[in-house]
């Protein structure tokens, strides 16, 4: 049994034993380095991998970790560097294993660049600093020339690593717990410099069988997968236990998954019909047209709707500038999803009917004052806030988009008695479908409320979650969710067989360790199999307490496939701003918004498609200005400032994200609450900024209408809040979400500090860009711009300056051609580079 081997190692005086017992005196800037037992066990397995590969073999070890955070990847990197140092000294290692383990540089791919470099540069083993032996560098096109010492390169996943001659990596560690890293994983592992590394260690979430299998099917490598399900993690924590585990039982308490079923029979039946039709098309396979993915996206948006559709549509168009669902439906109706072979024949028969059903759902929801899911959500929240078993920590509601989350924050305040107090106290928060995976990867687990089953790209979050999950669902979603859970857990459950892990240890560990149980060294559980970790306990509830009416059990063919590369879930069109076209409509004609695309070719040969009105960051060296320019206004020679891990992301938003990670949680919740309060004040005046200004002016507001408009602007144009406390208080009280004067004062002070931080970091970011344009290498640019230790350093690791080489406008108003090809390429680019947020 594999636990026996760890028990034997834990009792030994080797490096592995010291590591498992946490007796290695590692300090980061004077503070003892903290680690979990699972992290240390992964470090031991990594050390054994290096011993094997130092003899000329090439191997890949993949850790599947539910709820993985980025601390695991960092600890594995530390453990491997430590192992090389100890083996070179010849102490605490088995005979014959002395000597150098790492042959070449080390590559660590991660999102939190600043945290990793701080750790590696500040780490000491007694009087020895790891940075005395390895040069710690951030790898990018701005890296410094080669140096004599071996280097540890920390790199953002978006970099191509085409920075001169081929590099020789002795070891590659990829932390794919973060969704932005996960989006680039396949491309990273195919890179020649990565493929030729002797030792490769991957940390990934519990993805589906297809995606993980592709990582294990390298013909030139020995590939192994190790699953850290909760029972395995618990067993290794007690690797020296003396009492056997009961066969087939588990002491690990599974989390709960509660489905709150809401009734709306017409909507339920129409959505069920669409679901079956779309799943049928995906299961046929073949080259799937972009219009089919768009239909999936519209379907998901409608089934997750929990706010009045009319209000949501107005917010999309007026405040956020994204396409409305009505516009997307109209586009789908005017297009035809075409395919080849069996898929083409299927779509010829089912496409028109599917779009009609989507339009039927839209019409039904437009007739509802609020969707049934809103009342069910209110019941869930009220039950959790006032019930006998409130959330142990934070309660997170996951909305489909930001503007729907803002609407929910306002509407729930009207029906849930303790809602406003809970927001003020930081007991509840609202997130989005795209932000949730990022928050989990950053260690921010929370009791979660979902507005329907998760889509394929984030369904791995359902596998052994750390906290209870509540799903607001239509009746048809309950059996679909059951099938989804079965599929999501299948691969991890296959890896939980003791034989899988025992086989890995037999290959990696010395024979004496593996056979220790034969001489009585093993634990009392020798020979017994660990039980399979139980899935979450599922229960069904309804608002009335009656037995919900469910559709027939979902058969395999009507459960959404997992291996879709994320394309069936939250789609790019939900967040992309699409403005109006240049032509003015004739009198009486409906103003149609343009979704035409612009093709941008940069100096490195990358070809990216953007909607015409999509705003990109452009740096002008002559004036040292950083401006936002619409894609249609780009010109050859302009310097785009792009984020290499997500070419559609916003530089300012990424800076705010990095600032949030550095803030304390209380300040972040305070600022988030203020953002919701502004939206609530606007909603109470019908979404009209003019009406809100007139009302506040009657109460004594001292600023003009343009300032109020600025409070609701997006990006860098946003004015966070009024400068004067008296004006701030008027707007805050107009929201109905502030009752405590002290809370008002704390919020105002928090906003003041945030405003100053944004200005300061914005100036430093511009100085950094000036240094990079001037040809400075990365470290010199950071030092000259004085951004070390700030959120700007985190953003800088993903920033690249790309000169525009050429601009093309491939689109035609209608018909298949370059426009549709561009949309397909754009959708693929967006999905390959998504993140979160």
Short mmCIF file of N, CA and C in Angstrom, two decimals, residues 9 14-16 19 42-61 79-88 90-103 170-171 198-201 222 224 504-511 513:
data_model
loop_
_atom_site.label_atom_id
_atom_site.label_comp_id
_atom_site.label_asym_id
_atom_site.label_seq_id
_atom_site.Cartn_x
_atom_site.Cartn_y
_atom_site.Cartn_z
N UNK A 9 9.28 6.41 4.77
CA UNK A 9 10.09 7.59 4.49
C UNK A 9 10.04 8.59 5.63
N UNK A 14 16.61 10.51 6.01
CA UNK A 14 16.97 11.01 4.69
C UNK A 14 16.34 12.38 4.47
N UNK A 15 16.68 12.99 3.33
CA UNK A 15 16.06 14.26 2.97
C UNK A 15 14.54 14.12 2.93
N UNK A 16 14.04 13.01 2.36
CA UNK A 16 12.60 12.80 2.28
C UNK A 16 11.97 12.75 3.66
N UNK A 19 11.91 16.16 5.20
CA UNK A 19 10.92 17.01 4.54
C UNK A 19 9.52 16.65 5.00
N UNK A 42 4.39 16.08 -2.17
CA UNK A 42 4.68 16.38 -3.58
C UNK A 42 6.16 16.71 -3.77
N UNK A 43 6.73 17.43 -2.78
CA UNK A 43 8.16 17.72 -2.86
C UNK A 43 9.00 16.47 -2.83
N UNK A 44 8.62 15.49 -2.00
CA UNK A 44 9.35 14.22 -1.95
C UNK A 44 9.25 13.49 -3.29
N UNK A 45 8.05 13.43 -3.85
CA UNK A 45 7.89 12.77 -5.15
C UNK A 45 8.70 13.49 -6.22
N UNK A 46 8.75 14.82 -6.14
CA UNK A 46 9.57 15.56 -7.09
C UNK A 46 11.04 15.26 -6.94
N UNK A 47 11.49 15.13 -5.69
CA UNK A 47 12.90 14.77 -5.46
C UNK A 47 13.22 13.41 -6.07
N UNK A 48 12.32 12.46 -5.88
CA UNK A 48 12.55 11.13 -6.45
C UNK A 48 12.56 11.17 -7.98
N UNK A 49 11.72 12.05 -8.53
CA UNK A 49 11.71 12.21 -9.99
C UNK A 49 13.06 12.73 -10.47
N UNK A 50 13.65 13.67 -9.75
CA UNK A 50 14.96 14.20 -10.14
C UNK A 50 16.04 13.13 -10.05
N UNK A 51 15.98 12.28 -9.03
CA UNK A 51 16.96 11.20 -8.92
C UNK A 51 16.90 10.31 -10.15
N UNK A 52 15.68 9.99 -10.60
CA UNK A 52 15.52 9.15 -11.78
C UNK A 52 16.05 9.83 -13.03
N UNK A 53 15.64 11.08 -13.21
CA UNK A 53 16.00 11.77 -14.46
C UNK A 53 17.47 12.17 -14.49
N UNK A 54 18.14 12.23 -13.32
CA UNK A 54 19.57 12.55 -13.32
C UNK A 54 20.38 11.44 -13.96
N UNK A 55 19.75 10.27 -14.12
CA UNK A 55 20.42 9.13 -14.76
C UNK A 55 20.14 9.06 -16.25
N UNK A 56 19.55 10.13 -16.79
CA UNK A 56 19.37 10.20 -18.24
C UNK A 56 17.97 9.98 -18.72
N UNK A 57 17.04 9.61 -17.84
CA UNK A 57 15.65 9.40 -18.26
C UNK A 57 14.93 10.73 -18.39
N UNK A 58 13.83 10.73 -19.12
CA UNK A 58 12.97 11.91 -19.24
C UNK A 58 11.58 11.52 -18.77
N UNK A 59 11.10 12.23 -17.74
CA UNK A 59 9.84 11.82 -17.11
C UNK A 59 8.98 13.03 -16.80
N UNK A 60 7.67 12.79 -16.74
CA UNK A 60 6.69 13.82 -16.41
C UNK A 60 5.79 13.30 -15.29
N UNK A 61 5.64 14.09 -14.25
CA UNK A 61 4.79 13.74 -13.13
C UNK A 61 3.69 14.79 -13.02
N UNK A 79 11.31 22.70 -3.20
CA UNK A 79 11.75 21.34 -2.85
C UNK A 79 12.75 20.80 -3.86
N UNK A 80 12.55 21.07 -5.13
CA UNK A 80 13.46 20.54 -6.15
C UNK A 80 14.82 21.24 -6.08
N UNK A 81 14.83 22.55 -5.85
CA UNK A 81 16.10 23.25 -5.69
C UNK A 81 16.82 22.77 -4.44
N UNK A 82 16.06 22.56 -3.37
CA UNK A 82 16.64 22.05 -2.13
C UNK A 82 17.22 20.65 -2.35
N UNK A 83 16.50 19.80 -3.07
CA UNK A 83 16.98 18.44 -3.33
C UNK A 83 18.30 18.46 -4.08
N UNK A 84 18.43 19.33 -5.05
CA UNK A 84 19.69 19.42 -5.81
C UNK A 84 20.83 19.84 -4.89
N UNK A 85 20.55 20.81 -4.03
CA UNK A 85 21.58 21.30 -3.10
C UNK A 85 22.02 20.19 -2.15
N UNK A 86 21.06 19.47 -1.56
CA UNK A 86 21.38 18.43 -0.59
C UNK A 86 22.10 17.26 -1.25
N UNK A 87 21.65 16.85 -2.42
CA UNK A 87 22.30 15.71 -3.09
C UNK A 87 23.72 16.06 -3.50
N UNK A 88 23.97 17.32 -3.85
CA UNK A 88 25.34 17.72 -4.17
C UNK A 88 26.25 17.64 -2.94
N UNK A 90 25.90 15.46 -0.56
CA UNK A 90 26.11 14.05 -0.25
C UNK A 90 25.55 13.61 1.09
N UNK A 91 24.97 14.53 1.87
CA UNK A 91 24.42 14.19 3.19
C UNK A 91 22.91 13.93 3.07
N UNK A 92 22.40 13.08 3.93
CA UNK A 92 20.96 12.77 4.02
C UNK A 92 20.41 12.16 2.72
N UNK A 93 21.27 11.48 1.97
CA UNK A 93 20.81 10.82 0.74
C UNK A 93 21.32 9.39 0.73
N UNK A 94 20.62 8.53 0.01
CA UNK A 94 21.01 7.13 -0.06
C UNK A 94 22.33 6.97 -0.81
N UNK A 95 23.03 5.91 -0.51
CA UNK A 95 24.29 5.64 -1.17
C UNK A 95 24.06 5.47 -2.67
N UNK A 96 24.90 6.13 -3.44
CA UNK A 96 24.78 6.06 -4.90
C UNK A 96 23.92 7.16 -5.49
N UNK A 97 23.29 7.97 -4.62
CA UNK A 97 22.44 9.05 -5.11
C UNK A 97 23.08 10.42 -4.90
N UNK A 98 24.36 10.42 -4.52
CA UNK A 98 25.05 11.70 -4.35
C UNK A 98 25.29 12.34 -5.71
N UNK A 99 25.38 13.66 -5.69
CA UNK A 99 25.73 14.37 -6.92
C UNK A 99 24.61 15.26 -7.42
N UNK A 100 24.91 15.97 -8.46
CA UNK A 100 24.02 16.97 -9.04
C UNK A 100 22.76 16.31 -9.62
N UNK A 101 21.60 16.91 -9.33
CA UNK A 101 20.33 16.39 -9.85
C UNK A 101 19.80 17.22 -11.02
N UNK A 102 20.04 18.53 -10.97
CA UNK A 102 19.52 19.43 -12.01
C UNK A 102 20.60 19.73 -13.02
N UNK A 103 20.35 19.36 -14.25
CA UNK A 103 21.31 19.58 -15.32
C UNK A 103 20.71 20.61 -16.28
N UNK A 170 16.81 21.86 -17.24
CA UNK A 170 16.93 20.58 -16.57
C UNK A 170 15.61 20.14 -15.97
N UNK A 171 14.79 21.12 -15.60
CA UNK A 171 13.50 20.81 -14.97
C UNK A 171 12.51 21.91 -15.31
N UNK A 198 14.44 17.16 -18.94
CA UNK A 198 14.45 15.80 -18.39
C UNK A 198 13.30 15.58 -17.40
N UNK A 199 13.13 16.52 -16.48
CA UNK A 199 12.10 16.38 -15.45
C UNK A 199 11.01 17.42 -15.66
N UNK A 200 9.77 16.97 -15.66
CA UNK A 200 8.63 17.88 -15.86
C UNK A 200 7.59 17.58 -14.78
N UNK A 201 7.22 18.62 -14.02
CA UNK A 201 6.24 18.47 -12.96
C UNK A 201 5.09 19.43 -13.24
N UNK A 222 8.23 9.22 -19.97
CA UNK A 222 7.51 8.38 -19.01
C UNK A 222 6.58 9.32 -18.25
N UNK A 224 3.34 10.00 -15.56
CA UNK A 224 2.60 9.45 -14.44
C UNK A 224 1.63 10.50 -13.89
N UNK A 504 3.58 3.83 -8.96
CA UNK A 504 4.47 4.99 -9.13
C UNK A 504 5.60 4.94 -8.11
N UNK A 505 5.25 4.63 -6.86
CA UNK A 505 6.28 4.59 -5.82
C UNK A 505 7.26 3.44 -6.04
N UNK A 506 6.78 2.32 -6.53
CA UNK A 506 7.71 1.21 -6.81
C UNK A 506 8.77 1.62 -7.83
N UNK A 507 8.37 2.47 -8.79
CA UNK A 507 9.31 2.91 -9.81
C UNK A 507 10.24 4.01 -9.32
N UNK A 508 9.75 4.87 -8.42
CA UNK A 508 10.54 6.03 -8.01
C UNK A 508 11.38 5.79 -6.77
N UNK A 509 10.88 4.99 -5.80
CA UNK A 509 11.56 4.86 -4.52
C UNK A 509 12.57 3.72 -4.55
N UNK A 510 13.56 3.77 -3.67
CA UNK A 510 14.50 2.65 -3.55
C UNK A 510 13.77 1.39 -3.12
N UNK A 511 14.22 0.23 -3.58
CA UNK A 511 13.54 -1.03 -3.24
C UNK A 511 13.38 -1.23 -1.74
N UNK A 513 12.70 0.84 0.56
CA UNK A 513 11.55 1.57 1.07
C UNK A 513 10.25 0.90 0.68
#
